PDB file of C-alpha atoms in Angstrom:
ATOM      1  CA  UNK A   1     -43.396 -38.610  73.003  1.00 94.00           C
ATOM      2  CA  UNK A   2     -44.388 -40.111  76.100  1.00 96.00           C
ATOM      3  CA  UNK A   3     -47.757 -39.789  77.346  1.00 97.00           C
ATOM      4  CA  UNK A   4     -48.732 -39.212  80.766  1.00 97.00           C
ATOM      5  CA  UNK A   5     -52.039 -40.833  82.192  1.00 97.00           C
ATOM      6  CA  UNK A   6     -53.752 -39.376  85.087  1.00 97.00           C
ATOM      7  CA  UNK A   7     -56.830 -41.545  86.976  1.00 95.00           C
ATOM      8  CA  UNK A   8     -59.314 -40.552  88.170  1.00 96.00           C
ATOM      9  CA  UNK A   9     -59.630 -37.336  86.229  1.00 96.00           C
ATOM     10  CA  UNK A  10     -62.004 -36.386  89.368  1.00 96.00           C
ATOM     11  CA  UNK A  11     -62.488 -37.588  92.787  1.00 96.00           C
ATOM     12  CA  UNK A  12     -65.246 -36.547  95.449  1.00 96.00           C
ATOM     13  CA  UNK A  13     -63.463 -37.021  99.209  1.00 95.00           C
ATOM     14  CA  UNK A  14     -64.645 -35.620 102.702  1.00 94.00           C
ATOM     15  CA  UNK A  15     -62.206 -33.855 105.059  1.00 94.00           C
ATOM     16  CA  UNK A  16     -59.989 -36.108 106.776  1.00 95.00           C
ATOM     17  CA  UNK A  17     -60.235 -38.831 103.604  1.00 96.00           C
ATOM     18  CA  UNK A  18     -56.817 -40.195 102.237  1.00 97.00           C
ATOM     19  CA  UNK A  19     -57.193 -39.924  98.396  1.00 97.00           C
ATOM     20  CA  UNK A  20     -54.464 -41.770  95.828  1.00 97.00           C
ATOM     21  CA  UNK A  21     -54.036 -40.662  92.511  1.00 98.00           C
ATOM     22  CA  UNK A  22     -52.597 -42.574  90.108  1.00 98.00           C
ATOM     23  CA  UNK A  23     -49.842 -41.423  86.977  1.00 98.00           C
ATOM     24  CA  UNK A  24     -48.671 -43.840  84.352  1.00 98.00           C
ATOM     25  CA  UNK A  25     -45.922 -43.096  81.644  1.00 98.00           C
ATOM     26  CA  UNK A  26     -45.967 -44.854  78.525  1.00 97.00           C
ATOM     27  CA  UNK A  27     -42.492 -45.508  78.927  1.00 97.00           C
ATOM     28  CA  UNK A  28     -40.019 -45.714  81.487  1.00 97.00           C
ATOM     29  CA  UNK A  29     -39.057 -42.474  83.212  1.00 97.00           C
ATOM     30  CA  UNK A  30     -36.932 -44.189  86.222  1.00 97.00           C
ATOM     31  CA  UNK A  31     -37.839 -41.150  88.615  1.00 97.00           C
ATOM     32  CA  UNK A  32     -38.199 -38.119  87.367  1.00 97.00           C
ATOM     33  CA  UNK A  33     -41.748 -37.150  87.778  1.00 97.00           C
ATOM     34  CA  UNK A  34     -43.409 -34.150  89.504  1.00 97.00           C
ATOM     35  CA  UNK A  35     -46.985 -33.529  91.268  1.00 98.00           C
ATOM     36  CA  UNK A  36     -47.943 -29.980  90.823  1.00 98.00           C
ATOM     37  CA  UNK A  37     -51.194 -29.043  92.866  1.00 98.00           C
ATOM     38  CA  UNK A  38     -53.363 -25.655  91.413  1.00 98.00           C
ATOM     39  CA  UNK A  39     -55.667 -24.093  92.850  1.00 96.00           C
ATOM     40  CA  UNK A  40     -58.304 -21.784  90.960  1.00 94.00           C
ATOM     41  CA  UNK A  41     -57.046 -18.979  89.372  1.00 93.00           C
ATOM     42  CA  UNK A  42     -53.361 -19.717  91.034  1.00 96.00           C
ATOM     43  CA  UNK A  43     -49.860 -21.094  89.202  1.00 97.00           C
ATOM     44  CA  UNK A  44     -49.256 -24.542  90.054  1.00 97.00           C
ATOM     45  CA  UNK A  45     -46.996 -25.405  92.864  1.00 96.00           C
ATOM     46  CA  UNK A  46     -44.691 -28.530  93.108  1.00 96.00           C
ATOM     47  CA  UNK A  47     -45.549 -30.768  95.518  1.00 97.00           C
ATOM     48  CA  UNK A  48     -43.599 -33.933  94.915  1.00 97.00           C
ATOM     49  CA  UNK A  49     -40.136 -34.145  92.378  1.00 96.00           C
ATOM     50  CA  UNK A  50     -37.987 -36.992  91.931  1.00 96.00           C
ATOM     51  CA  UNK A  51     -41.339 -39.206  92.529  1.00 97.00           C
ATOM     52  CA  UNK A  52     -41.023 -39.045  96.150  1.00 97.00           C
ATOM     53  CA  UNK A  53     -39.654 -35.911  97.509  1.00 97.00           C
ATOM     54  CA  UNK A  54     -41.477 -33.478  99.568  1.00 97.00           C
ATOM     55  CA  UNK A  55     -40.939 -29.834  98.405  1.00 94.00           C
ATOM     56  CA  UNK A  56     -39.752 -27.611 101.089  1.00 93.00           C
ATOM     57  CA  UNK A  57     -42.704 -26.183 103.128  1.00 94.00           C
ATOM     58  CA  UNK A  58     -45.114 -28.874 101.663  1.00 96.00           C
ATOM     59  CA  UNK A  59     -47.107 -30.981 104.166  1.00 96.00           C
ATOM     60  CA  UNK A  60     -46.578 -34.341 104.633  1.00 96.00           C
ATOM     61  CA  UNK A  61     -49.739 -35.053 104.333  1.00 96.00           C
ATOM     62  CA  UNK A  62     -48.665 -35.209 100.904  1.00 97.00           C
ATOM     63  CA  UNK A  63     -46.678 -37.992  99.706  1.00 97.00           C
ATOM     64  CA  UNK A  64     -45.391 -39.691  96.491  1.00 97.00           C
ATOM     65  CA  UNK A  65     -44.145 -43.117  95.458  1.00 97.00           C
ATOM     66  CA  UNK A  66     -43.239 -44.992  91.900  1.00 97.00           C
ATOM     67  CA  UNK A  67     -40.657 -45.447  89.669  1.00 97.00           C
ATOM     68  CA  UNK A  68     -40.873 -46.865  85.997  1.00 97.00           C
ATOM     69  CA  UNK A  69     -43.873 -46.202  84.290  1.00 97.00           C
ATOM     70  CA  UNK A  70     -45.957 -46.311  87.927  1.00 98.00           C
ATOM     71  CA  UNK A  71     -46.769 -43.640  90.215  1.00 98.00           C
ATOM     72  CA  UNK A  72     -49.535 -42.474  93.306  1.00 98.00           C
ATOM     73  CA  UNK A  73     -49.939 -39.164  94.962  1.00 98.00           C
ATOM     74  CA  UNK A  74     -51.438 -40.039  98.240  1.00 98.00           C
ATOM     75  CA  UNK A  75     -53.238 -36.893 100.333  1.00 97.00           C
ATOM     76  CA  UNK A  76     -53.799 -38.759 103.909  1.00 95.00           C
ATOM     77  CA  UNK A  77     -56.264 -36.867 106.529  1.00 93.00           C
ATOM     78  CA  UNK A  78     -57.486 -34.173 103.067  1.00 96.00           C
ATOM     79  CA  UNK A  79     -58.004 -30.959 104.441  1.00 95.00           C
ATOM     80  CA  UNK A  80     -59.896 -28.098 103.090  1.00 94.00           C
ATOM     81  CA  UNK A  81     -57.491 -26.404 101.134  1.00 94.00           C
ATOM     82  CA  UNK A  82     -56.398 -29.353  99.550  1.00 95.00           C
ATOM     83  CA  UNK A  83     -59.139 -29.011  97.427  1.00 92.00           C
ATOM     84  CA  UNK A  84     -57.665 -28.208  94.164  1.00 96.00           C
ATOM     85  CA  UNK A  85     -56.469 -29.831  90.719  1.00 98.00           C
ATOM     86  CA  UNK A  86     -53.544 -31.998  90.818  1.00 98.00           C
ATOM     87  CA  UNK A  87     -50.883 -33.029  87.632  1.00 98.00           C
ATOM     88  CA  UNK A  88     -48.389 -35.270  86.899  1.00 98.00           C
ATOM     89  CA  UNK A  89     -45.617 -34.025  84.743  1.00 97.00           C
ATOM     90  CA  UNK A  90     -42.484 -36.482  83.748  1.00 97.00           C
ATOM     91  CA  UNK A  91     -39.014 -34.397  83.131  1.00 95.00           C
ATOM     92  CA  UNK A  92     -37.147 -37.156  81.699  1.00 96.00           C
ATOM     93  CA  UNK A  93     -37.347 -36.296  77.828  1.00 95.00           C
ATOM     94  CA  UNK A  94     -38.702 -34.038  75.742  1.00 96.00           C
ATOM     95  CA  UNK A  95     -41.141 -32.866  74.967  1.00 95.00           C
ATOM     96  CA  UNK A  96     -41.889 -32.676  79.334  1.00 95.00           C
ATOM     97  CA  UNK A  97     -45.214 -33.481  79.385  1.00 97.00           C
ATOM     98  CA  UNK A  98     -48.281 -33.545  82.085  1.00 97.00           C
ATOM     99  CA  UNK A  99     -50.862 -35.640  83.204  1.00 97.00           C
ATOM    100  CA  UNK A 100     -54.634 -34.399  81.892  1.00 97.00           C
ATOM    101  CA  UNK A 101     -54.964 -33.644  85.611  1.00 97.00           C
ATOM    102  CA  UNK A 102     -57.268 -34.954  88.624  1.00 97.00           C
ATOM    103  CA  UNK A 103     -59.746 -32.262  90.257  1.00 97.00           C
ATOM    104  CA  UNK A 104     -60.085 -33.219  93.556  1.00 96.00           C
ATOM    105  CA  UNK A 105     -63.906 -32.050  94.814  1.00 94.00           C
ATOM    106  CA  UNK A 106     -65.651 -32.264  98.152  1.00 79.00           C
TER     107      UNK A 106
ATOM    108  CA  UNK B   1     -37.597 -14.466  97.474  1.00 93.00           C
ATOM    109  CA  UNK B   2     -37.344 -16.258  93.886  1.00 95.00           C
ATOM    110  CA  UNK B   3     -39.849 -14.055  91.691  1.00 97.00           C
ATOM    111  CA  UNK B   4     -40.884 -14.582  88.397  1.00 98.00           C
ATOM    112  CA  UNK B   5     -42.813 -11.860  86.365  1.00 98.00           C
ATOM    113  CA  UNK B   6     -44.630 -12.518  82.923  1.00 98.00           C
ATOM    114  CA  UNK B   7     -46.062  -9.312  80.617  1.00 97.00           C
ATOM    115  CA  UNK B   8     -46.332  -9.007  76.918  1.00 97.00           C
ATOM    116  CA  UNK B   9     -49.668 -10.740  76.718  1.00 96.00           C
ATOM    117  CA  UNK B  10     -52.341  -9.463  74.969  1.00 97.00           C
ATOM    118  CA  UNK B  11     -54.989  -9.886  72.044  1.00 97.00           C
ATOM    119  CA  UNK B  12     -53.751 -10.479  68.641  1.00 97.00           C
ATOM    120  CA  UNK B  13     -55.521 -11.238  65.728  1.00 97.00           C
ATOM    121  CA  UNK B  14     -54.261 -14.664  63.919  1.00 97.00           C
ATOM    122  CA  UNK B  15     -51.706 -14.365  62.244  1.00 97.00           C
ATOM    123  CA  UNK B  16     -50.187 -11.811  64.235  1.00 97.00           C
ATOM    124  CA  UNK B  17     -47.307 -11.708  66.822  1.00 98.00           C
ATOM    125  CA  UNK B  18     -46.612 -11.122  70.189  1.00 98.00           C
ATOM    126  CA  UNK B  19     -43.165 -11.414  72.528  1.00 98.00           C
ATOM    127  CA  UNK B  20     -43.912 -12.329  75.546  1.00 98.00           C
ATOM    128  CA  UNK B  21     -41.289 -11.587  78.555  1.00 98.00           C
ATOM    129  CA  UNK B  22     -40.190 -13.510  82.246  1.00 98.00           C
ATOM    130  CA  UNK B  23     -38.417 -11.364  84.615  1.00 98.00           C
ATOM    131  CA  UNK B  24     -36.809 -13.334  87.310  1.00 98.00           C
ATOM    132  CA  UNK B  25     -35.107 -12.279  90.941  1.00 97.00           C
ATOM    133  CA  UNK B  26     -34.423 -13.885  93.869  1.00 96.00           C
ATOM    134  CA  UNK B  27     -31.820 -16.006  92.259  1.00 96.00           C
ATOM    135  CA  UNK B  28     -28.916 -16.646  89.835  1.00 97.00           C
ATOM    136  CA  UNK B  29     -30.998 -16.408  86.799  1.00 97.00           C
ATOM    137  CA  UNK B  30     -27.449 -17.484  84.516  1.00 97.00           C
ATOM    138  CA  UNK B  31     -27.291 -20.644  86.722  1.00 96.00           C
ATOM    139  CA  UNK B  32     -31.120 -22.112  85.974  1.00 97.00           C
ATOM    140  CA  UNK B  33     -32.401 -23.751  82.730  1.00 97.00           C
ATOM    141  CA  UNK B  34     -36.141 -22.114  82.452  1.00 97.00           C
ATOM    142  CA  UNK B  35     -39.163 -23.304  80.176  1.00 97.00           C
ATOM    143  CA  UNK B  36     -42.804 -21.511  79.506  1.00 98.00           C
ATOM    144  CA  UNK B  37     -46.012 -23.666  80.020  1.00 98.00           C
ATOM    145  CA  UNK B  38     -49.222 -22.575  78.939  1.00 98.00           C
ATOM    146  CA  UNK B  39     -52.566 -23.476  80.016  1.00 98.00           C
ATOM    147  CA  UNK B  40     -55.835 -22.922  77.578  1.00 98.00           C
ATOM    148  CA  UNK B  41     -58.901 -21.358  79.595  1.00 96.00           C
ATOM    149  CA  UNK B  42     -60.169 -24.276  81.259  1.00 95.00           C
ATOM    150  CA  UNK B  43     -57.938 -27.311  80.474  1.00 97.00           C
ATOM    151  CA  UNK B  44     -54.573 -28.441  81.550  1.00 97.00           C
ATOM    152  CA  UNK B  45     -51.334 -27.543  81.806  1.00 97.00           C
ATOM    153  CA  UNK B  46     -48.921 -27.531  78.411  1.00 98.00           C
ATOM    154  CA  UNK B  47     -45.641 -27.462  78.122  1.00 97.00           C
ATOM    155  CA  UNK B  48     -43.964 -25.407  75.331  1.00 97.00           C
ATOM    156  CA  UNK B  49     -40.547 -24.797  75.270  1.00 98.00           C
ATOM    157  CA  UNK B  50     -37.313 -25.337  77.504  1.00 98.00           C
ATOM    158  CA  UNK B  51     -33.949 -23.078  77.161  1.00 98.00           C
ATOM    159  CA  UNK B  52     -30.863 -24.378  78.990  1.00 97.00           C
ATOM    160  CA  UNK B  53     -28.888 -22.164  81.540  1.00 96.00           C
ATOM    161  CA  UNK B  54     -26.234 -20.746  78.479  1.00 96.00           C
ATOM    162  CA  UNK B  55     -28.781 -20.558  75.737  1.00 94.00           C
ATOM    163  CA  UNK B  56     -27.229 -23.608  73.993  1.00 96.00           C
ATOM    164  CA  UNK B  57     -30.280 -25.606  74.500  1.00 97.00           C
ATOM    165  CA  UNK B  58     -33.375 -25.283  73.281  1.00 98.00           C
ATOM    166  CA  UNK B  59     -36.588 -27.956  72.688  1.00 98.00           C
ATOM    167  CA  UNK B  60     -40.087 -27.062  71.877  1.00 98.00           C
ATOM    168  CA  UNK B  61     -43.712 -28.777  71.533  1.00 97.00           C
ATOM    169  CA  UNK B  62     -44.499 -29.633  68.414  1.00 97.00           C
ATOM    170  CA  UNK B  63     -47.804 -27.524  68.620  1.00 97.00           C
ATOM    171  CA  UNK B  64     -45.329 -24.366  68.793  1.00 97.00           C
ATOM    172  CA  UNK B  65     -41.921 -25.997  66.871  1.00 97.00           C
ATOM    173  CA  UNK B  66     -41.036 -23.294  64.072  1.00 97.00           C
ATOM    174  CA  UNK B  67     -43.810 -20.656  65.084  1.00 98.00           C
ATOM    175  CA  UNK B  68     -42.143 -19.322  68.469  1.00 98.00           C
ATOM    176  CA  UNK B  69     -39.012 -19.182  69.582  1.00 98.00           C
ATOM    177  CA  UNK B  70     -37.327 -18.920  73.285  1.00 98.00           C
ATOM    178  CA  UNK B  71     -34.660 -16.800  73.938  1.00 98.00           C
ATOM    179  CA  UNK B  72     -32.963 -15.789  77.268  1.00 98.00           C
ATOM    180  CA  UNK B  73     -30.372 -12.444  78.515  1.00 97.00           C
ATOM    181  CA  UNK B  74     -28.721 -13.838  81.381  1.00 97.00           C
ATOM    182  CA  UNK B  75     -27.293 -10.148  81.819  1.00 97.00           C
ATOM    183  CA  UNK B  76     -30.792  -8.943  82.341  1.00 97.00           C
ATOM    184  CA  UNK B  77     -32.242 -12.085  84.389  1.00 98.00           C
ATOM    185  CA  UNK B  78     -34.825 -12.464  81.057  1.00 98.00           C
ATOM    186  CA  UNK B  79     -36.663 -15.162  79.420  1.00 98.00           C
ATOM    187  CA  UNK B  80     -38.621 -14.178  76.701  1.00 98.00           C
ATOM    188  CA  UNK B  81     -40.965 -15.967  74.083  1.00 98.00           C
ATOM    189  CA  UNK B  82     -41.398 -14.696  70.653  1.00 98.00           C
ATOM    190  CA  UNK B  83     -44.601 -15.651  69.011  1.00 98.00           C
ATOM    191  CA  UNK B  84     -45.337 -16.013  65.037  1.00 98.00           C
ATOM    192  CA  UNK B  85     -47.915 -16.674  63.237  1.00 97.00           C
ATOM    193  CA  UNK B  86     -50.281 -17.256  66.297  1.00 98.00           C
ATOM    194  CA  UNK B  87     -53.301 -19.381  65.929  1.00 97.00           C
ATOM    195  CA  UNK B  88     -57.009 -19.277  68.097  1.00 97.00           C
ATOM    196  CA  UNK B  89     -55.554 -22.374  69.756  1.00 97.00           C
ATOM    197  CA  UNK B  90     -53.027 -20.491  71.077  1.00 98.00           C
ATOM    198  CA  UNK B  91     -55.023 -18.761  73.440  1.00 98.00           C
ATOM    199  CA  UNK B  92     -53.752 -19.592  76.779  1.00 98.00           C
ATOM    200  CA  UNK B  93     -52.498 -18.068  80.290  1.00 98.00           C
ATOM    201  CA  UNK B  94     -48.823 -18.411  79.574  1.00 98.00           C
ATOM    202  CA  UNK B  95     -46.255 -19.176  82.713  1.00 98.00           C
ATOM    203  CA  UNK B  96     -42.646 -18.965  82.462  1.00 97.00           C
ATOM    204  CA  UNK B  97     -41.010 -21.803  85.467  1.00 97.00           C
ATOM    205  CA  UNK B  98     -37.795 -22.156  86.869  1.00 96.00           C
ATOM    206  CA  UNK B  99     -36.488 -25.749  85.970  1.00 93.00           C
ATOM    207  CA  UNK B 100     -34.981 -27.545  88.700  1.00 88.00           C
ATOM    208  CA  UNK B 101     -35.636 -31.173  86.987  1.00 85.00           C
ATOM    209  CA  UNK B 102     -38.998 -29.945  87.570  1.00 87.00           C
ATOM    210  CA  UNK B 103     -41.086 -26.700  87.418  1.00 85.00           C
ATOM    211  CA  UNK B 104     -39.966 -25.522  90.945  1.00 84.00           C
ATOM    212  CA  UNK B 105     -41.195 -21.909  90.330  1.00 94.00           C
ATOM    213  CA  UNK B 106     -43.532 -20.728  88.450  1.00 96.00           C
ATOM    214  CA  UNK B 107     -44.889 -17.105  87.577  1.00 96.00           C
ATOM    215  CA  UNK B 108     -48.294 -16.125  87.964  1.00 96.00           C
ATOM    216  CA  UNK B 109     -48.762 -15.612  83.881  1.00 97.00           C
ATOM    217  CA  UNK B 110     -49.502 -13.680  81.273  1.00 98.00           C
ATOM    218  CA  UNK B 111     -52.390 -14.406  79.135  1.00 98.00           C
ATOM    219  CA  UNK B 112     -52.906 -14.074  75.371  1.00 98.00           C
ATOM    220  CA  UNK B 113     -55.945 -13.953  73.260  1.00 98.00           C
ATOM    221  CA  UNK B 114     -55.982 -15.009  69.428  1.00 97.00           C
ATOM    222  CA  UNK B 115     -59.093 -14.096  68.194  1.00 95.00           C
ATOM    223  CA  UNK B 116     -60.688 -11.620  64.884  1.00 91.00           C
TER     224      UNK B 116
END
């Protein structure tokens, strides 16, 4: 299986902050990773797919880059609502598996 | 509007069963592959089994593999997940997500207790 590694696990930042969070497979995926944000007592949402796409209706604040065993999710100019907790999740084999997550705090 | 509705959940002793079900709209529910993630009370997200678009194809976690079973009726725009043998660790919020490559939708879950 291949295991998804999520750092930090938490992360104080101040409004207007950019954060990076960082995903590494254990093997390579090429592309095909996700960033799900979710908030309290809400689904998660996709943010990011193919490493570096922007889901409709997502703001670019919010970007994505990697490829390989790699990745970031960079939040530039954090805003209040972007408070939340943020996985990984690779879709290239099975068993799809996620990142232990990263809560991002004030 | 793609929706996706989750019921069946409950509390069930171990040992005991449940079916849990995923009604979708908003889209061609015969053209999507869909999987169920679950997501203990405070940790992370799981996921626990995938069905292909047909029904052909079918992959589970090994935490679930020969316990639960997925199942789909295209005709009714259904997922369902049918759940043996259930164990305290299965307690969870339980979402069923559309699969686009990734989990593009996702319901707003259905949660299941295991407990005496």
């Amino acid at each position: 299986d291949i295991q998804m590694t999520q750092s930090p696990s938490s992360v104080s930042a101040s409004v207007g902050d950019r954060v990076t969070i960082t995903c590494r497979a254990s093997e390579n995926i090429n592309v095909w990773l996700a960033w799900y944000q979710q908030k309290p007592g809400k689904a998660p949402e996709v943010l990011i797919y193919a490493a570096s796409d922007l889901q409709n209706g997502v703001p670019s604040r919010f970007s994505g880059s990697g490829s390989g065993t790699h990745f970031t999710l960079t939040i530039t100019n954090v805003q209040p609502e972007d408070f939340a907790t943020y996985y990984c999740q690779q879709s290239n084999s099975f068993p799809r598996t996620f990142g232990q997550g990263t809560k991002l705090e004030i | 509007e793609v929706q996706l509705v989750e019921s069946g959940g409950g509390v069930v002793q171990p040992g005991g069963s449940l079916r849990l079900s995923c009604a979708a709209s908003g889209f061609t529910f015969s053209s999507y592959d869909m999987n169920w993630v679950r997501q203990a009370p405070g940790k992370g997200l799981e996921w626990i089994s995938y069905v292909s678009s047909s029904g052909t194809d079918i992959f589970y976690a090994d935490s679930v593999r020969g316990r639960f079973t997925i199942s789909r009726d295209n005709a009714k725009s259904s997922l369902y997940l049918q759940m043996n043998s259930l164990k305290a660790e299965d307690t969870a919020l339980y979402y069923c997500a559309r699969d686009d490559g990734w989990d593009g939708y996702w319901g707003q879950g259905t949660l299941v207790t295991v407990s005496s």
